[in-house]
CSV table of C-alpha atoms in Angstrom, one decimal:
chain,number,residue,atom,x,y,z
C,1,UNK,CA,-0.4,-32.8,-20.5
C,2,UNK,CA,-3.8,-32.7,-18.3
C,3,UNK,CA,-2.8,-29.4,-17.1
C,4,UNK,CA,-2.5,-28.1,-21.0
C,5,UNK,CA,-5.9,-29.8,-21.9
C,6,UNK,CA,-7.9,-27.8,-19.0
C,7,UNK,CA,-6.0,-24.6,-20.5
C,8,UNK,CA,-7.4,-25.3,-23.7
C,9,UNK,CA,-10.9,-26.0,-22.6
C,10,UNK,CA,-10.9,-22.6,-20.5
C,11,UNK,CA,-10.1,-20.7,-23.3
C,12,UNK,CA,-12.6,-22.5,-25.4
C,13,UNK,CA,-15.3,-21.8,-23.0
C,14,UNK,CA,-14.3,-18.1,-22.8
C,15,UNK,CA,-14.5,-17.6,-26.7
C,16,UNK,CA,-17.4,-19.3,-27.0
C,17,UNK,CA,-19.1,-17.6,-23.9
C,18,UNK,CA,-21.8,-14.9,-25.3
C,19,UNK,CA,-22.3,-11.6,-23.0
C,20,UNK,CA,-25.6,-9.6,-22.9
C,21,UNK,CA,-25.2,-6.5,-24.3
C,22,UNK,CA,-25.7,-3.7,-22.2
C,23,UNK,CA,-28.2,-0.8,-23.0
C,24,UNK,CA,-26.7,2.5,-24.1
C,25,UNK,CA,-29.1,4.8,-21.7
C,26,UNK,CA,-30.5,3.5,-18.7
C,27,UNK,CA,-33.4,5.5,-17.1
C,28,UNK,CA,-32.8,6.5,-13.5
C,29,UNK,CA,-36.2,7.0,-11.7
C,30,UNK,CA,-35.9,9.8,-9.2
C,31,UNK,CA,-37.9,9.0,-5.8
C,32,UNK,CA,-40.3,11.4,-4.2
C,33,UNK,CA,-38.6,12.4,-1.1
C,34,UNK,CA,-40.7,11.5,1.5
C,35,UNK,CA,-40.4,14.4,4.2
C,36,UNK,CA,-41.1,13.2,8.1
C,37,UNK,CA,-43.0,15.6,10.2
C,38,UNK,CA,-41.4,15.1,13.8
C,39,UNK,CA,-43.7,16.2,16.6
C,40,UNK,CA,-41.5,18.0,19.6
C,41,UNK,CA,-42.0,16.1,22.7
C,42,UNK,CA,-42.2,17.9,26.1
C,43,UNK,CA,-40.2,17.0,29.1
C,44,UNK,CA,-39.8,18.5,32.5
C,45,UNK,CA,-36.2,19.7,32.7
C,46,UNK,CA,-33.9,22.6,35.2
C,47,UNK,CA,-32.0,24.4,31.9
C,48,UNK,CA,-28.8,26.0,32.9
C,49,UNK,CA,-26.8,29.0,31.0
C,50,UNK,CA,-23.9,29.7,31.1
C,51,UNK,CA,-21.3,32.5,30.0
C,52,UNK,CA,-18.3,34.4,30.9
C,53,UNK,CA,-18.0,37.7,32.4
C,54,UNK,CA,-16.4,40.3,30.6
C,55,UNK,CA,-15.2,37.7,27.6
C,56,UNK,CA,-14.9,40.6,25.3
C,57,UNK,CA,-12.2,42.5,27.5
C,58,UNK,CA,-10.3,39.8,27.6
C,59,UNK,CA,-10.3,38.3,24.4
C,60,UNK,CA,-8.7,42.3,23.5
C,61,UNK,CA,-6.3,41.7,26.1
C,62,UNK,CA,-4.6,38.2,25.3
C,63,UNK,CA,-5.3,38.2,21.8
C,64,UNK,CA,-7.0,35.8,19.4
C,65,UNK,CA,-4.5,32.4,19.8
C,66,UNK,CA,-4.5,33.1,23.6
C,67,UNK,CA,-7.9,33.8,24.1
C,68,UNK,CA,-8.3,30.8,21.9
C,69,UNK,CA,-6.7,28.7,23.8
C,70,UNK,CA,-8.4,29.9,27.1
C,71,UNK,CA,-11.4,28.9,26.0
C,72,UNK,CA,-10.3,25.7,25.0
C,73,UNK,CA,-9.5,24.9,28.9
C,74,UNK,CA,-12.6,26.5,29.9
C,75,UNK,CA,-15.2,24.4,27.7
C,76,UNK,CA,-13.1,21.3,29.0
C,77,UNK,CA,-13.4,22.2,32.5
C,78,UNK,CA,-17.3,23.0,31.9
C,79,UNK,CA,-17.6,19.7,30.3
C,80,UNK,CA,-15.9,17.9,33.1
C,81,UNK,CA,-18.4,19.4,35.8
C,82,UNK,CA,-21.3,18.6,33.4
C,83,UNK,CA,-20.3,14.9,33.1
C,84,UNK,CA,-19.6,14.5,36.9
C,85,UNK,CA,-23.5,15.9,37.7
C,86,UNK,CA,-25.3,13.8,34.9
C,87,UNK,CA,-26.1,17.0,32.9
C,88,UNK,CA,-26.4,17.2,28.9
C,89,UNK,CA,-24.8,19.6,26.5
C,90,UNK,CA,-27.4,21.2,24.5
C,91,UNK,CA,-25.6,23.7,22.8
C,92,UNK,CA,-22.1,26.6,23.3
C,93,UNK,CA,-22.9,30.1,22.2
C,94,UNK,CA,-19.4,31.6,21.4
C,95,UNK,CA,-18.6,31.9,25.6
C,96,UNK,CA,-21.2,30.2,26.6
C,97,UNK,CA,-23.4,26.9,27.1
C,98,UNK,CA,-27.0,25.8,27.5
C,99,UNK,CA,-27.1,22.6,29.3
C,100,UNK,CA,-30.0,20.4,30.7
C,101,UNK,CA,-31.2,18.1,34.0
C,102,UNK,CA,-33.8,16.2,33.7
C,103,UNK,CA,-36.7,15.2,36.4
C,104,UNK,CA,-36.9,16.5,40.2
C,105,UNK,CA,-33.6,15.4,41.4
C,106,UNK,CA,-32.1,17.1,38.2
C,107,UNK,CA,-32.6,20.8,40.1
C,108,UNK,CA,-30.2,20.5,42.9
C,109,UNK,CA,-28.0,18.4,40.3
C,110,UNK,CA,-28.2,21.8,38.3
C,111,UNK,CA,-27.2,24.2,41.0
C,112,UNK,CA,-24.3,22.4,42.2
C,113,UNK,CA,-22.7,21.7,39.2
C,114,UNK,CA,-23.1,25.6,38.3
C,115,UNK,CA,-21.1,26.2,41.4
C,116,UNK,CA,-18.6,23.9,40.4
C,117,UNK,CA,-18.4,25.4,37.3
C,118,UNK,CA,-18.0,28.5,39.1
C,119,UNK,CA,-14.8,27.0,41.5
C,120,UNK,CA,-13.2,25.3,37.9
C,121,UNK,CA,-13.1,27.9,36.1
C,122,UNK,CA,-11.5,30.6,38.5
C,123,UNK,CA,-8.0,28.8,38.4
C,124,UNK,CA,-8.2,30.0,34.8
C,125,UNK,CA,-8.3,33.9,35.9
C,126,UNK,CA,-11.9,33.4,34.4
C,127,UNK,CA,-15.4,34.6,36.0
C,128,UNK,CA,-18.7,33.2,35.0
C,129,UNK,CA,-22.6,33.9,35.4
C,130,UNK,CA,-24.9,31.5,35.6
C,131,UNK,CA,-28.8,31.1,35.3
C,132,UNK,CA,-31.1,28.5,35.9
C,133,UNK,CA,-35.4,27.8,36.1
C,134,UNK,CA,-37.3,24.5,35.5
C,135,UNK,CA,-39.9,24.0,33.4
C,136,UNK,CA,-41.6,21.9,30.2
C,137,UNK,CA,-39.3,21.9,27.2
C,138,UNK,CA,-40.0,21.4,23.7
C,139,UNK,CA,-37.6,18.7,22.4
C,140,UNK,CA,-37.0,18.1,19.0
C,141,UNK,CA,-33.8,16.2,18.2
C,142,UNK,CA,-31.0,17.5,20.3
C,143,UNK,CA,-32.4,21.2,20.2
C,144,UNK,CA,-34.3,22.5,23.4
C,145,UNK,CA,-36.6,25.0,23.4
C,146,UNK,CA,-39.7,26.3,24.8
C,147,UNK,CA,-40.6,29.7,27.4
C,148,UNK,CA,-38.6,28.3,30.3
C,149,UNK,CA,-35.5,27.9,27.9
C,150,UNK,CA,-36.0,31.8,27.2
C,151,UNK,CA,-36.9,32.6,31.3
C,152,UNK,CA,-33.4,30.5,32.0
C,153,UNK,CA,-31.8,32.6,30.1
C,154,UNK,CA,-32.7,35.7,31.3
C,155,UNK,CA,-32.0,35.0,35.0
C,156,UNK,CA,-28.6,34.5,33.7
C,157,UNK,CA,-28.4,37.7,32.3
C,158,UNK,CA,-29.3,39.3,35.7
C,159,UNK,CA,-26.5,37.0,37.2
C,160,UNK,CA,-23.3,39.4,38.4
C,161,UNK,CA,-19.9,37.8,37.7
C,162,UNK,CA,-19.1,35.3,40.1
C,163,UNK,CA,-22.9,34.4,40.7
C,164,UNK,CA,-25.4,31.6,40.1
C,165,UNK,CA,-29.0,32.6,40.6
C,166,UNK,CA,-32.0,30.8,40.5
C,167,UNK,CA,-35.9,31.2,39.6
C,168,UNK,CA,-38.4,31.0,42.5
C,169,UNK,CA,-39.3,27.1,40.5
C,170,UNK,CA,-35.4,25.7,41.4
C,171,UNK,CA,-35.3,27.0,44.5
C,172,UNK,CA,-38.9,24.9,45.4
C,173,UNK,CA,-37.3,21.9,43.4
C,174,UNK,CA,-34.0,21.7,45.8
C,175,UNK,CA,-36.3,21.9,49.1
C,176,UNK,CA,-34.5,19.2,51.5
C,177,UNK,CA,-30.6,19.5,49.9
C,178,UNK,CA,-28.9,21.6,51.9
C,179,UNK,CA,-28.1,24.2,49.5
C,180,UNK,CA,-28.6,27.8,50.6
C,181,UNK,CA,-30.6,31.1,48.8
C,182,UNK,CA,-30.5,34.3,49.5
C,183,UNK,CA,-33.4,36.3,48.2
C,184,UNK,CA,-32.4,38.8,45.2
C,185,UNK,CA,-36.0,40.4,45.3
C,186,UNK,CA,-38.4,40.3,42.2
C,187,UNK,CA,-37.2,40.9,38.4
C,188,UNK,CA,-39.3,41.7,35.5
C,189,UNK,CA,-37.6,39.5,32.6
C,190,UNK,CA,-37.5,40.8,29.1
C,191,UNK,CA,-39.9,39.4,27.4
C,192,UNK,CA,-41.4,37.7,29.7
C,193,UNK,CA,-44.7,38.4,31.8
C,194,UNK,CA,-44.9,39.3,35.8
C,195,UNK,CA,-42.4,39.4,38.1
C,196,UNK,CA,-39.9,36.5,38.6
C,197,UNK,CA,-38.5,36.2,42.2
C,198,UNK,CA,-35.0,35.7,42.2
C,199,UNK,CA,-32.3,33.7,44.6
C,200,UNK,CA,-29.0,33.4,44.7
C,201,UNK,CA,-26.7,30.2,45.4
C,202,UNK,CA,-24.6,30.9,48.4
């Protein structure tokens, strides 16, 4: 019996209950987007490219799912080397990468891991080039950029296959590790001004 009176009262409250009516058209007031200028900050930082010799030859030769496939090892085994000397991933550019080192130390950090980069990669029938200079970058974000972004990547495009080389700046930055130059003679870099002296990473 008590449990049919509360049933009785619930509905009775229900019926009785009165809803506010709800407005046909609601305005929506659109908000000025507010656009936030972000200033690039500058950091001192050994930028290393990275790309394989003759990809083009042998993406023709093993076709696209091989090729694919290829590169899928090789990115991995670039990524390996990168995690194991502290570097960061700016960037892959079809065959290649940009990565970054940061501070002093960061220079020999550079070099070796582009010669292990070098070793990983030649179990996969691959050869690489590699490039590398310090200097003030232009962060914004996760993008790098700047003039010694641009002069890193064109001492990797005077790199042979098979071979790291280094601006005059990372060879002075890796005084006192042990690692060993020899003197390519001076370059003139596109787009670039004077004469860059080159070294490559024995």
């Amino acid at each position: 019996m008590r449990a049919r009176y509360y049933v009785k009262r619930a509905i009775a409250r229900r019926r009785g209950h009165r809803y506010e009516k709800l407005l046909e058209t609601v305005r929506i007031r659109r908000r000025p987007a507010h656009h936030r200028h972000v200033e690039p900050g500058r950091v001192l930082a050994t930028v290393l490219f990275v790309d394989i010799v003759r990809s083009t030859e042998k993406a023709a030769l093993l076709g696209d799912r091989r090729w694919n496939d290829v590169l899928s090892h090789y990115y991995a085994a670039l990524r390996r080397e990168l995690r194991a000397s502290r570097g960061r991933e700016v960037t892959t550019t079809g065959d290649g990468m940009l990565a970054t080192f940061d501070r002093q130390p960061g220079a020999a950090r550079a070099i070796r891991c582009a010669a292990a980069m070098r070793q990983a990669v030649r179990t996969l029938g691959l050869e690489i080039r590699a490039g590398l200079h310090t200097g003030e970058c232009e962060l914004v974000g996760d993008a790098v950029g700047g003039i010694a972004v641009h002069i890193g990547a064109r001492v990797m495009a005077k790199a042979g296959a098979d071979e790291v080389l280094v601006s005059s700046t990372v060879k002075d930055l890796a005084v006192g590790s042990g690692i060993k130059f020899k003197d390519r003679g001076a370059h003139r870099l596109k787009g670039v001004p004077e004469q860059w002296r080159l070294y490559r990473v024995l």
